[in-house]
PDB file of C-alpha atoms in Angstrom:
ATOM      1  CA  UNK A   1      24.316   7.054  -4.729  1.00  0.00           C
ATOM      2  CA  UNK A   2      24.640   5.325  -8.098  1.00  0.00           C
ATOM      3  CA  UNK A   3      23.147   2.185  -6.618  1.00  0.00           C
ATOM      4  CA  UNK A   4      20.229   4.115  -5.268  1.00  0.00           C
ATOM      5  CA  UNK A   5      19.519   5.752  -8.603  1.00  0.00           C
ATOM      6  CA  UNK A   6      19.607   2.355 -10.249  1.00  0.00           C
ATOM      7  CA  UNK A   7      16.668   1.362  -8.045  1.00  0.00           C
ATOM      8  CA  UNK A   8      14.601   4.569  -7.841  1.00  0.00           C
ATOM      9  CA  UNK A   9      15.255   6.133 -11.256  1.00  0.00           C
ATOM     10  CA  UNK A  10      13.605   3.413 -13.408  1.00  0.00           C
ATOM     11  CA  UNK A  11      10.601   3.393 -11.057  1.00  0.00           C
ATOM     12  CA  UNK A  12       9.980   7.157 -11.031  1.00  0.00           C
ATOM     13  CA  UNK A  13      10.902   7.490 -14.719  1.00  0.00           C
ATOM     14  CA  UNK A  14       7.924   5.175 -15.452  1.00  0.00           C
ATOM     15  CA  UNK A  15       5.776   7.369 -13.151  1.00  0.00           C
ATOM     16  CA  UNK A  16       6.975  10.415 -15.136  1.00  0.00           C
ATOM     17  CA  UNK A  17       6.252   8.638 -18.445  1.00  0.00           C
ATOM     18  CA  UNK A  18       2.735   7.891 -17.307  1.00  0.00           C
ATOM     19  CA  UNK A  19       2.263  11.476 -16.283  1.00  0.00           C
ATOM     20  CA  UNK A  20       3.528  12.838 -19.567  1.00  0.00           C
ATOM     21  CA  UNK A  21       1.575  10.268 -21.666  1.00  0.00           C
ATOM     22  CA  UNK A  22      -1.706  11.396 -20.043  1.00  0.00           C
ATOM     23  CA  UNK A  23      -0.756  15.084 -19.894  1.00  0.00           C
ATOM     24  CA  UNK A  24      -0.135  15.242 -23.613  1.00  0.00           C
ATOM     25  CA  UNK A  25      -2.977  12.911 -24.668  1.00  0.00           C
ATOM     26  CA  UNK A  26      -1.014   9.848 -25.662  1.00  0.00           C
ATOM     27  CA  UNK A  27      -3.102   7.939 -23.157  1.00  0.00           C
ATOM     28  CA  UNK A  28      -6.599   9.184 -22.436  1.00  0.00           C
ATOM     29  CA  UNK A  29      -7.238   9.825 -18.769  1.00  0.00           C
ATOM     30  CA  UNK A  30     -10.411   7.717 -19.110  1.00  0.00           C
ATOM     31  CA  UNK A  31      -8.120   4.730 -19.987  1.00  0.00           C
ATOM     32  CA  UNK A  32      -6.459   4.826 -16.590  1.00  0.00           C
ATOM     33  CA  UNK A  33      -9.420   3.121 -14.958  1.00  0.00           C
ATOM     34  CA  UNK A  34      -9.051   0.154 -17.393  1.00  0.00           C
ATOM     35  CA  UNK A  35      -5.334  -0.006 -16.929  1.00  0.00           C
ATOM     36  CA  UNK A  36      -5.684   0.111 -13.211  1.00  0.00           C
ATOM     37  CA  UNK A  37      -8.212  -2.724 -13.287  1.00  0.00           C
ATOM     38  CA  UNK A  38      -5.861  -4.740 -15.540  1.00  0.00           C
ATOM     39  CA  UNK A  39      -3.125  -4.400 -12.904  1.00  0.00           C
ATOM     40  CA  UNK A  40      -5.432  -5.010  -9.920  1.00  0.00           C
ATOM     41  CA  UNK A  41      -7.557  -7.877 -11.344  1.00  0.00           C
ATOM     42  CA  UNK A  42      -5.168  -9.637 -13.729  1.00  0.00           C
ATOM     43  CA  UNK A  43      -1.446  -8.787 -13.673  1.00  0.00           C
ATOM     44  CA  UNK A  44      -0.761  -8.442  -9.951  1.00  0.00           C
ATOM     45  CA  UNK A  45      -2.946 -11.497  -8.964  1.00  0.00           C
ATOM     46  CA  UNK A  46      -1.077 -13.507 -11.608  1.00  0.00           C
ATOM     47  CA  UNK A  47       2.298 -12.357 -10.230  1.00  0.00           C
ATOM     48  CA  UNK A  48       1.278 -13.249  -6.676  1.00  0.00           C
ATOM     49  CA  UNK A  49      -0.132 -16.656  -7.641  1.00  0.00           C
ATOM     50  CA  UNK A  50       2.795 -17.625  -9.859  1.00  0.00           C
ATOM     51  CA  UNK A  51       5.348 -16.953  -7.124  1.00  0.00           C
ATOM     52  CA  UNK A  52       3.425 -18.248  -4.106  1.00  0.00           C
ATOM     53  CA  UNK A  53       2.214 -21.434  -5.791  1.00  0.00           C
ATOM     54  CA  UNK A  54       5.786 -22.768  -6.062  1.00  0.00           C
ATOM     55  CA  UNK A  55       6.986 -21.534  -2.743  1.00  0.00           C
ATOM     56  CA  UNK A  56       7.369 -23.547   0.434  1.00  0.00           C
ATOM     57  CA  UNK A  57       4.428 -22.647   2.650  1.00  0.00           C
ATOM     58  CA  UNK A  58       6.725 -22.227   5.617  1.00  0.00           C
ATOM     59  CA  UNK A  59       8.591 -19.474   3.805  1.00  0.00           C
ATOM     60  CA  UNK A  60       5.461 -17.354   3.474  1.00  0.00           C
ATOM     61  CA  UNK A  61       4.373 -16.822   7.032  1.00  0.00           C
ATOM     62  CA  UNK A  62       6.548 -14.900   9.445  1.00  0.00           C
ATOM     63  CA  UNK A  63       4.378 -13.886  12.407  1.00  0.00           C
ATOM     64  CA  UNK A  64       6.877 -11.374  13.750  1.00  0.00           C
ATOM     65  CA  UNK A  65       7.037  -9.651  10.375  1.00  0.00           C
ATOM     66  CA  UNK A  66       3.275  -9.337  10.165  1.00  0.00           C
ATOM     67  CA  UNK A  67       2.966  -8.216  13.797  1.00  0.00           C
ATOM     68  CA  UNK A  68       5.645  -5.469  13.361  1.00  0.00           C
ATOM     69  CA  UNK A  69       3.907  -4.210  10.171  1.00  0.00           C
ATOM     70  CA  UNK A  70       0.479  -4.306  11.762  1.00  0.00           C
ATOM     71  CA  UNK A  71       1.524  -2.522  14.950  1.00  0.00           C
ATOM     72  CA  UNK A  72       3.481   0.035  13.023  1.00  0.00           C
ATOM     73  CA  UNK A  73       0.541   0.804  10.801  1.00  0.00           C
ATOM     74  CA  UNK A  74      -1.974   1.017  13.616  1.00  0.00           C
ATOM     75  CA  UNK A  75       0.422   3.235  15.606  1.00  0.00           C
ATOM     76  CA  UNK A  76       0.873   5.550  12.601  1.00  0.00           C
ATOM     77  CA  UNK A  77      -2.941   5.747  12.150  1.00  0.00           C
ATOM     78  CA  UNK A  78      -3.776   6.803  15.755  1.00  0.00           C
ATOM     79  CA  UNK A  79      -0.788   9.165  16.126  1.00  0.00           C
ATOM     80  CA  UNK A  80      -1.883  10.947  12.903  1.00  0.00           C
ATOM     81  CA  UNK A  81      -5.527  10.987  13.971  1.00  0.00           C
ATOM     82  CA  UNK A  82      -4.693  12.442  17.403  1.00  0.00           C
ATOM     83  CA  UNK A  83      -2.374  15.162  15.994  1.00  0.00           C
ATOM     84  CA  UNK A  84      -4.926  16.076  13.400  1.00  0.00           C
ATOM     85  CA  UNK A  85      -7.759  16.292  15.848  1.00  0.00           C
ATOM     86  CA  UNK A  86      -5.980  17.904  18.807  1.00  0.00           C
ATOM     87  CA  UNK A  87      -3.348  20.091  17.245  1.00  0.00           C
ATOM     88  CA  UNK A  88      -4.728  20.891  13.787  1.00  0.00           C
ATOM     89  CA  UNK A  89      -8.334  21.103  15.066  1.00  0.00           C
ATOM     90  CA  UNK A  90      -9.722  18.848  12.305  1.00  0.00           C
ATOM     91  CA  UNK A  91     -13.050  17.022  12.919  1.00  0.00           C
ATOM     92  CA  UNK A  92     -12.754  13.393  13.849  1.00  0.00           C
ATOM     93  CA  UNK A  93     -13.971  11.958  10.568  1.00  0.00           C
ATOM     94  CA  UNK A  94     -11.448  14.057   8.572  1.00  0.00           C
ATOM     95  CA  UNK A  95      -8.794  13.082  11.102  1.00  0.00           C
ATOM     96  CA  UNK A  96      -9.707   9.456  10.420  1.00  0.00           C
ATOM     97  CA  UNK A  97      -9.303  10.045   6.689  1.00  0.00           C
ATOM     98  CA  UNK A  98      -5.912  11.568   7.313  1.00  0.00           C
ATOM     99  CA  UNK A  99      -4.982   8.552   9.379  1.00  0.00           C
ATOM    100  CA  UNK A 100      -5.821   6.247   6.462  1.00  0.00           C
ATOM    101  CA  UNK A 101      -3.352   8.161   4.319  1.00  0.00           C
ATOM    102  CA  UNK A 102      -0.643   7.714   6.932  1.00  0.00           C
ATOM    103  CA  UNK A 103      -1.359   3.971   7.253  1.00  0.00           C
ATOM    104  CA  UNK A 104      -2.189   2.348   3.905  1.00  0.00           C
ATOM    105  CA  UNK A 105       0.946   1.882   1.756  1.00  0.00           C
ATOM    106  CA  UNK A 106       1.035   1.579  -2.047  1.00  0.00           C
ATOM    107  CA  UNK A 107       2.538  -1.869  -1.725  1.00  0.00           C
ATOM    108  CA  UNK A 108       1.224  -3.165  -5.011  1.00  0.00           C
ATOM    109  CA  UNK A 109       1.942  -0.349  -7.469  1.00  0.00           C
ATOM    110  CA  UNK A 110       5.156   1.072  -5.956  1.00  0.00           C
ATOM    111  CA  UNK A 111       6.317  -1.155  -3.115  1.00  0.00           C
ATOM    112  CA  UNK A 112       6.743  -4.353  -4.998  1.00  0.00           C
ATOM    113  CA  UNK A 113       8.484  -2.745  -8.020  1.00  0.00           C
ATOM    114  CA  UNK A 114      10.956  -1.229  -5.548  1.00  0.00           C
ATOM    115  CA  UNK A 115      11.619  -4.669  -4.013  1.00  0.00           C
ATOM    116  CA  UNK A 116      12.119  -6.151  -7.468  1.00  0.00           C
ATOM    117  CA  UNK A 117      14.764  -3.557  -8.191  1.00  0.00           C
ATOM    118  CA  UNK A 118      16.506  -3.635  -4.787  1.00  0.00           C
ATOM    119  CA  UNK A 119      16.728  -7.388  -4.094  1.00  0.00           C
ATOM    120  CA  UNK A 120      18.447  -9.980  -6.277  1.00  0.00           C
ATOM    121  CA  UNK A 121      15.463 -12.344  -5.738  1.00  0.00           C
ATOM    122  CA  UNK A 122      11.767 -11.240  -5.678  1.00  0.00           C
ATOM    123  CA  UNK A 123      10.690 -10.970  -2.075  1.00  0.00           C
ATOM    124  CA  UNK A 124       7.225 -12.321  -2.849  1.00  0.00           C
ATOM    125  CA  UNK A 125       6.643 -13.643   0.640  1.00  0.00           C
ATOM    126  CA  UNK A 126       7.239 -10.165   2.094  1.00  0.00           C
ATOM    127  CA  UNK A 127       4.875  -8.614  -0.426  1.00  0.00           C
ATOM    128  CA  UNK A 128       2.215 -11.313   0.321  1.00  0.00           C
ATOM    129  CA  UNK A 129       2.466 -10.708   4.085  1.00  0.00           C
ATOM    130  CA  UNK A 130       2.210  -6.896   3.584  1.00  0.00           C
ATOM    131  CA  UNK A 131      -0.950  -7.392   1.525  1.00  0.00           C
ATOM    132  CA  UNK A 132      -2.515  -9.617   4.173  1.00  0.00           C
ATOM    133  CA  UNK A 133      -1.764  -7.215   6.962  1.00  0.00           C
ATOM    134  CA  UNK A 134      -3.011  -4.144   4.967  1.00  0.00           C
ATOM    135  CA  UNK A 135      -6.247  -5.751   3.775  1.00  0.00           C
ATOM    136  CA  UNK A 136      -7.177  -7.962   6.711  1.00  0.00           C
ATOM    137  CA  UNK A 137      -5.993  -5.783   9.617  1.00  0.00           C
ATOM    138  CA  UNK A 138      -5.065  -2.157   8.732  1.00  0.00           C
ATOM    139  CA  UNK A 139      -7.812  -1.182   6.281  1.00  0.00           C
ATOM    140  CA  UNK A 140     -10.627  -2.783   8.373  1.00  0.00           C
ATOM    141  CA  UNK A 141      -9.323  -0.950  11.500  1.00  0.00           C
ATOM    142  CA  UNK A 142      -9.273   2.403   9.600  1.00  0.00           C
ATOM    143  CA  UNK A 143     -12.756   1.820   8.054  1.00  0.00           C
ATOM    144  CA  UNK A 144     -14.289   0.700  11.407  1.00  0.00           C
ATOM    145  CA  UNK A 145     -12.945   3.775  13.066  1.00  0.00           C
ATOM    146  CA  UNK A 146     -14.344   6.195  10.438  1.00  0.00           C
ATOM    147  CA  UNK A 147     -17.608   4.367   9.871  1.00  0.00           C
ATOM    148  CA  UNK A 148     -18.285   4.248  13.611  1.00  0.00           C
ATOM    149  CA  UNK A 149     -17.882   8.021  13.754  1.00  0.00           C
ATOM    150  CA  UNK A 150     -20.208   8.377  10.753  1.00  0.00           C
ATOM    151  CA  UNK A 151     -22.713   6.122  12.540  1.00  0.00           C
ATOM    152  CA  UNK A 152     -22.570   8.272  15.645  1.00  0.00           C
ATOM    153  CA  UNK A 153     -23.426  11.266  13.540  1.00  0.00           C
ATOM    154  CA  UNK A 154     -26.372   9.498  11.916  1.00  0.00           C
ATOM    155  CA  UNK A 155     -27.441   8.155  15.334  1.00  0.00           C
ATOM    156  CA  UNK A 156     -28.592   4.826  13.940  1.00  0.00           C
ATOM    157  CA  UNK A 157     -26.100   2.520  15.561  1.00  0.00           C
ATOM    158  CA  UNK A 158     -27.869  -0.829  15.253  1.00  0.00           C
ATOM    159  CA  UNK A 159     -28.593  -0.506  11.566  1.00  0.00           C
ATOM    160  CA  UNK A 160     -25.224   1.119  10.871  1.00  0.00           C
ATOM    161  CA  UNK A 161     -23.329  -1.699  12.657  1.00  0.00           C
ATOM    162  CA  UNK A 162     -24.731  -4.232  10.166  1.00  0.00           C
ATOM    163  CA  UNK A 163     -23.820  -1.965   7.266  1.00  0.00           C
ATOM    164  CA  UNK A 164     -20.298  -1.377   8.651  1.00  0.00           C
ATOM    165  CA  UNK A 165     -19.438  -5.097   8.819  1.00  0.00           C
ATOM    166  CA  UNK A 166     -20.985  -5.618   5.350  1.00  0.00           C
ATOM    167  CA  UNK A 167     -18.735  -2.892   3.919  1.00  0.00           C
ATOM    168  CA  UNK A 168     -15.594  -4.292   5.606  1.00  0.00           C
ATOM    169  CA  UNK A 169     -16.340  -7.895   4.737  1.00  0.00           C
ATOM    170  CA  UNK A 170     -17.042  -7.028   1.100  1.00  0.00           C
ATOM    171  CA  UNK A 171     -13.696  -5.197   0.738  1.00  0.00           C
ATOM    172  CA  UNK A 172     -11.860  -8.189   2.153  1.00  0.00           C
ATOM    173  CA  UNK A 173     -13.672 -11.063   0.379  1.00  0.00           C
ATOM    174  CA  UNK A 174     -13.747  -9.235  -2.983  1.00  0.00           C
ATOM    175  CA  UNK A 175     -10.122  -8.212  -3.018  1.00  0.00           C
ATOM    176  CA  UNK A 176      -8.534  -9.886  -6.052  1.00  0.00           C
ATOM    177  CA  UNK A 177      -5.068  -9.744  -4.577  1.00  0.00           C
ATOM    178  CA  UNK A 178      -6.208 -11.647  -1.466  1.00  0.00           C
ATOM    179  CA  UNK A 179      -8.045 -14.154  -3.710  1.00  0.00           C
ATOM    180  CA  UNK A 180      -4.800 -14.771  -5.673  1.00  0.00           C
ATOM    181  CA  UNK A 181      -2.859 -14.952  -2.475  1.00  0.00           C
ATOM    182  CA  UNK A 182      -5.208 -17.620  -1.025  1.00  0.00           C
ATOM    183  CA  UNK A 183      -5.161 -19.591  -4.234  1.00  0.00           C
ATOM    184  CA  UNK A 184      -1.363 -19.522  -4.346  1.00  0.00           C
ATOM    185  CA  UNK A 185      -1.176 -20.757  -0.770  1.00  0.00           C
ATOM    186  CA  UNK A 186      -3.536 -23.632  -1.494  1.00  0.00           C
ATOM    187  CA  UNK A 187      -1.437 -24.689  -4.507  1.00  0.00           C
ATOM    188  CA  UNK A 188       1.688 -24.402  -2.374  1.00  0.00           C
ATOM    189  CA  UNK A 189       0.236 -26.261   0.617  1.00  0.00           C
ATOM    190  CA  UNK A 190      -1.010 -29.221  -1.382  1.00  0.00           C
ATOM    191  CA  UNK A 191       1.806 -29.142  -3.951  1.00  0.00           C
ATOM    192  CA  UNK A 192      -0.739 -28.939  -6.792  1.00  0.00           C
ATOM    193  CA  UNK A 193       0.676 -28.975 -10.378  1.00  0.00           C
ATOM    194  CA  UNK A 194       0.008 -26.195 -12.851  1.00  0.00           C
ATOM    195  CA  UNK A 195      -0.276 -27.002 -16.556  1.00  0.00           C
ATOM    196  CA  UNK A 196       2.728 -25.561 -18.369  1.00  0.00           C
ATOM    197  CA  UNK A 197       0.595 -23.510 -20.813  1.00  0.00           C
ATOM    198  CA  UNK A 198      -1.366 -21.941 -17.899  1.00  0.00           C
ATOM    199  CA  UNK A 199       1.855 -21.229 -16.076  1.00  0.00           C
ATOM    200  CA  UNK A 200       3.330 -19.486 -19.066  1.00  0.00           C
ATOM    201  CA  UNK A 201       0.193 -17.422 -19.616  1.00  0.00           C
ATOM    202  CA  UNK A 202       0.188 -16.274 -15.985  1.00  0.00           C
ATOM    203  CA  UNK A 203       3.865 -15.421 -16.289  1.00  0.00           C
ATOM    204  CA  UNK A 204       3.114 -13.235 -19.297  1.00  0.00           C
ATOM    205  CA  UNK A 205       0.431 -11.405 -17.316  1.00  0.00           C
ATOM    206  CA  UNK A 206       2.695 -11.028 -14.292  1.00  0.00           C
ATOM    207  CA  UNK A 207       5.452  -9.426 -16.364  1.00  0.00           C
ATOM    208  CA  UNK A 208       3.162  -6.411 -17.075  1.00  0.00           C
ATOM    209  CA  UNK A 209       2.212  -5.768 -13.452  1.00  0.00           C
ATOM    210  CA  UNK A 210       5.000  -3.484 -12.286  1.00  0.00           C
ATOM    211  CA  UNK A 211       5.486  -1.220 -15.383  1.00  0.00           C
ATOM    212  CA  UNK A 212       1.740  -0.788 -15.965  1.00  0.00           C
ATOM    213  CA  UNK A 213       1.100   0.009 -12.316  1.00  0.00           C
ATOM    214  CA  UNK A 214       3.764   2.746 -12.306  1.00  0.00           C
ATOM    215  CA  UNK A 215       2.400   4.292 -15.574  1.00  0.00           C
ATOM    216  CA  UNK A 216      -1.049   4.382 -13.962  1.00  0.00           C
ATOM    217  CA  UNK A 217       0.313   6.088 -10.877  1.00  0.00           C
ATOM    218  CA  UNK A 218       1.909   8.769 -13.030  1.00  0.00           C
ATOM    219  CA  UNK A 219      -1.207   9.297 -15.138  1.00  0.00           C
ATOM    220  CA  UNK A 220      -3.415   9.608 -12.095  1.00  0.00           C
ATOM    221  CA  UNK A 221      -1.385  12.627 -10.938  1.00  0.00           C
ATOM    222  CA  UNK A 222      -2.345  14.729 -13.985  1.00  0.00           C
ATOM    223  CA  UNK A 223      -4.665  17.580 -13.149  1.00  0.00           C
ATOM    224  CA  UNK A 224      -4.192  17.226  -9.358  1.00  0.00           C
ATOM    225  CA  UNK A 225      -3.092  20.395  -7.591  1.00  0.00           C
ATOM    226  CA  UNK A 226      -2.135  21.215  -4.027  1.00  0.00           C
ATOM    227  CA  UNK A 227      -4.477  24.004  -2.950  1.00  0.00           C
ATOM    228  CA  UNK A 228      -4.345  25.337   0.588  1.00  0.00           C
ATOM    229  CA  UNK A 229      -4.460  23.166   3.722  1.00  0.00           C
ATOM    230  CA  UNK A 230      -0.793  22.570   3.531  1.00  0.00           C
ATOM    231  CA  UNK A 231      -0.541  21.656   7.205  1.00  0.00           C
ATOM    232  CA  UNK A 232      -2.987  18.701   7.047  1.00  0.00           C
ATOM    233  CA  UNK A 233      -1.352  17.476   3.761  1.00  0.00           C
ATOM    234  CA  UNK A 234       2.127  17.752   5.368  1.00  0.00           C
ATOM    235  CA  UNK A 235       0.954  15.890   8.442  1.00  0.00           C
ATOM    236  CA  UNK A 236      -0.320  12.947   6.364  1.00  0.00           C
ATOM    237  CA  UNK A 237       2.946  12.890   4.377  1.00  0.00           C
ATOM    238  CA  UNK A 238       5.024  12.867   7.535  1.00  0.00           C
ATOM    239  CA  UNK A 239       2.893  10.140   9.060  1.00  0.00           C
ATOM    240  CA  UNK A 240       3.172   7.975   6.004  1.00  0.00           C
ATOM    241  CA  UNK A 241       6.848   8.540   5.030  1.00  0.00           C
ATOM    242  CA  UNK A 242       8.413   9.046   8.417  1.00  0.00           C
ATOM    243  CA  UNK A 243       6.249   7.993  11.386  1.00  0.00           C
ATOM    244  CA  UNK A 244       5.189   4.643  10.015  1.00  0.00           C
ATOM    245  CA  UNK A 245       8.729   3.431   9.030  1.00  0.00           C
ATOM    246  CA  UNK A 246      10.221   4.794  12.257  1.00  0.00           C
ATOM    247  CA  UNK A 247       7.703   2.858  14.318  1.00  0.00           C
ATOM    248  CA  UNK A 248       8.582  -0.245  12.312  1.00  0.00           C
ATOM    249  CA  UNK A 249      12.273   0.314  12.960  1.00  0.00           C
ATOM    250  CA  UNK A 250      11.621   0.639  16.677  1.00  0.00           C
ATOM    251  CA  UNK A 251       9.508  -2.546  16.706  1.00  0.00           C
ATOM    252  CA  UNK A 252      12.198  -4.493  14.801  1.00  0.00           C
ATOM    253  CA  UNK A 253      14.474  -4.102  17.863  1.00  0.00           C
ATOM    254  CA  UNK A 254      12.229  -6.789  19.440  1.00  0.00           C
ATOM    255  CA  UNK A 255      12.785  -9.204  16.580  1.00  0.00           C
ATOM    256  CA  UNK A 256      16.542  -9.889  16.515  1.00  0.00           C
ATOM    257  CA  UNK A 257      16.114 -13.260  14.790  1.00  0.00           C
ATOM    258  CA  UNK A 258      14.288 -11.925  11.691  1.00  0.00           C
ATOM    259  CA  UNK A 259      16.217 -12.222   8.438  1.00  0.00           C
ATOM    260  CA  UNK A 260      17.782  -8.929   7.355  1.00  0.00           C
ATOM    261  CA  UNK A 261      16.046  -9.123   3.980  1.00  0.00           C
ATOM    262  CA  UNK A 262      12.680  -9.269   5.666  1.00  0.00           C
ATOM    263  CA  UNK A 263      13.610  -6.382   7.932  1.00  0.00           C
ATOM    264  CA  UNK A 264      14.514  -4.213   4.932  1.00  0.00           C
ATOM    265  CA  UNK A 265      11.322  -5.265   3.216  1.00  0.00           C
ATOM    266  CA  UNK A 266       8.963  -4.354   6.056  1.00  0.00           C
ATOM    267  CA  UNK A 267      10.689  -0.968   6.456  1.00  0.00           C
ATOM    268  CA  UNK A 268      10.369  -0.325   2.752  1.00  0.00           C
ATOM    269  CA  UNK A 269       6.650  -1.167   2.652  1.00  0.00           C
ATOM    270  CA  UNK A 270       6.056   1.079   5.612  1.00  0.00           C
ATOM    271  CA  UNK A 271       7.946   3.947   3.824  1.00  0.00           C
ATOM    272  CA  UNK A 272       5.917   3.808   0.650  1.00  0.00           C
ATOM    273  CA  UNK A 273       3.482   6.618  -0.249  1.00  0.00           C
ATOM    274  CA  UNK A 274      -0.212   5.895   0.354  1.00  0.00           C
ATOM    275  CA  UNK A 275      -2.200   3.563  -1.910  1.00  0.00           C
ATOM    276  CA  UNK A 276      -3.413   4.936  -5.229  1.00  0.00           C
ATOM    277  CA  UNK A 277      -7.119   4.394  -4.437  1.00  0.00           C
ATOM    278  CA  UNK A 278      -6.863   6.686  -1.407  1.00  0.00           C
ATOM    279  CA  UNK A 279      -8.992   9.478  -3.068  1.00  0.00           C
ATOM    280  CA  UNK A 280     -11.540   6.830  -4.159  1.00  0.00           C
ATOM    281  CA  UNK A 281     -11.987   5.082  -0.842  1.00  0.00           C
ATOM    282  CA  UNK A 282     -11.942   8.207   1.308  1.00  0.00           C
ATOM    283  CA  UNK A 283     -13.808  10.255  -1.250  1.00  0.00           C
ATOM    284  CA  UNK A 284     -16.856   8.586   0.239  1.00  0.00           C
ATOM    285  CA  UNK A 285     -16.449  10.821   3.248  1.00  0.00           C
ATOM    286  CA  UNK A 286     -16.342  14.081   1.229  1.00  0.00           C
ATOM    287  CA  UNK A 287     -12.519  14.356   1.151  1.00  0.00           C
ATOM    288  CA  UNK A 288     -11.716  13.366  -2.421  1.00  0.00           C
ATOM    289  CA  UNK A 289     -10.022  16.632  -3.356  1.00  0.00           C
ATOM    290  CA  UNK A 290      -7.896  16.627  -0.127  1.00  0.00           C
ATOM    291  CA  UNK A 291      -6.922  12.994  -0.641  1.00  0.00           C
ATOM    292  CA  UNK A 292      -5.961  13.601  -4.315  1.00  0.00           C
ATOM    293  CA  UNK A 293      -3.767  16.555  -3.318  1.00  0.00           C
ATOM    294  CA  UNK A 294      -2.181  14.590  -0.486  1.00  0.00           C
ATOM    295  CA  UNK A 295      -1.503  11.666  -2.796  1.00  0.00           C
ATOM    296  CA  UNK A 296       0.274  13.940  -5.260  1.00  0.00           C
ATOM    297  CA  UNK A 297       2.404  15.620  -2.573  1.00  0.00           C
ATOM    298  CA  UNK A 298       3.347  12.405  -0.810  1.00  0.00           C
ATOM    299  CA  UNK A 299       4.165  10.495  -3.980  1.00  0.00           C
ATOM    300  CA  UNK A 300       6.460  13.220  -5.231  1.00  0.00           C
ATOM    301  CA  UNK A 301       8.092  13.618  -1.788  1.00  0.00           C
ATOM    302  CA  UNK A 302       8.655   9.868  -1.602  1.00  0.00           C
ATOM    303  CA  UNK A 303      11.197  10.101  -4.388  1.00  0.00           C
ATOM    304  CA  UNK A 304      13.456  11.901  -1.957  1.00  0.00           C
ATOM    305  CA  UNK A 305      12.642   9.879   1.178  1.00  0.00           C
ATOM    306  CA  UNK A 306      12.915   6.544  -0.604  1.00  0.00           C
ATOM    307  CA  UNK A 307      16.172   7.517  -2.257  1.00  0.00           C
ATOM    308  CA  UNK A 308      17.616   8.406   1.166  1.00  0.00           C
ATOM    309  CA  UNK A 309      16.356   5.208   2.717  1.00  0.00           C
ATOM    310  CA  UNK A 310      17.666   3.036  -0.081  1.00  0.00           C
ATOM    311  CA  UNK A 311      21.056   4.712   0.089  1.00  0.00           C
ATOM    312  CA  UNK A 312      21.231   3.950   3.783  1.00  0.00           C
ATOM    313  CA  UNK A 313      20.236   0.348   3.135  1.00  0.00           C
ATOM    314  CA  UNK A 314      22.790  -0.007   0.337  1.00  0.00           C
ATOM    315  CA  UNK A 315      25.776   0.998   2.528  1.00  0.00           C
ATOM    316  CA  UNK A 316      24.586  -0.869   5.636  1.00  0.00           C
TER     317      UNK A 316
END
């Protein structure tokens, strides 16, 4: 248990520090947006680029890893959607929003910091592949599902189809993490040199990625409350923290040759709470309050589930 606490305690302590700093006014809640953009547009891209640019390109791509993560996420999405629509009697658009919460992991702000704590060496290739799957496969699938339903409601399919692909393409092309990932792969593939001063600057930026991200997560939870609708919130939490990782574990039975470190990594990414922009992205469908409450509940609950998972991994 001590080993587990050494991994989880520093992470959730930073989340708590972020919460208290915003709760008592040390950091203005308005500043969280700027801090979040610092992590998303500067620190994390620098971290991804610095690590991938010096990595052997063949170490980055593991098709079986990406396939397991993609199938697990898609399975979790549709299982959650069907349970929400058929058992909880939610409308299909809201069921789709719930499915997004059960599918999109907080790989950048919580997942990678956990990996940094758990493994002796940074599992950058596992993080890079998780980002690719999430942003190129999982998020587009989720958005296409919901936007198609919205289009059916609006009954303007031809025009909406164009708008749908524009929304999805914009999210992919404009993602700073994917841009950094692509640039890092190019530098790795062609063995391009990086000036030492630029390398050092990027390393300074990268060092601030994990702690700042965790402080932002904690600050974003201030003022969020869980009001009613406990069953839908619980379903999303179960989908994200249990169904997704369990599906991944089942799929890993078909990949006996995958390195154990990659197996642990893909399970950990699947077991993370949902991404911190969940209320922002799905707020466009009128569910911002529900998403914020679900994010709070799932993030807090993940302290228990991740601790149990890490303890199991530590003794295995």
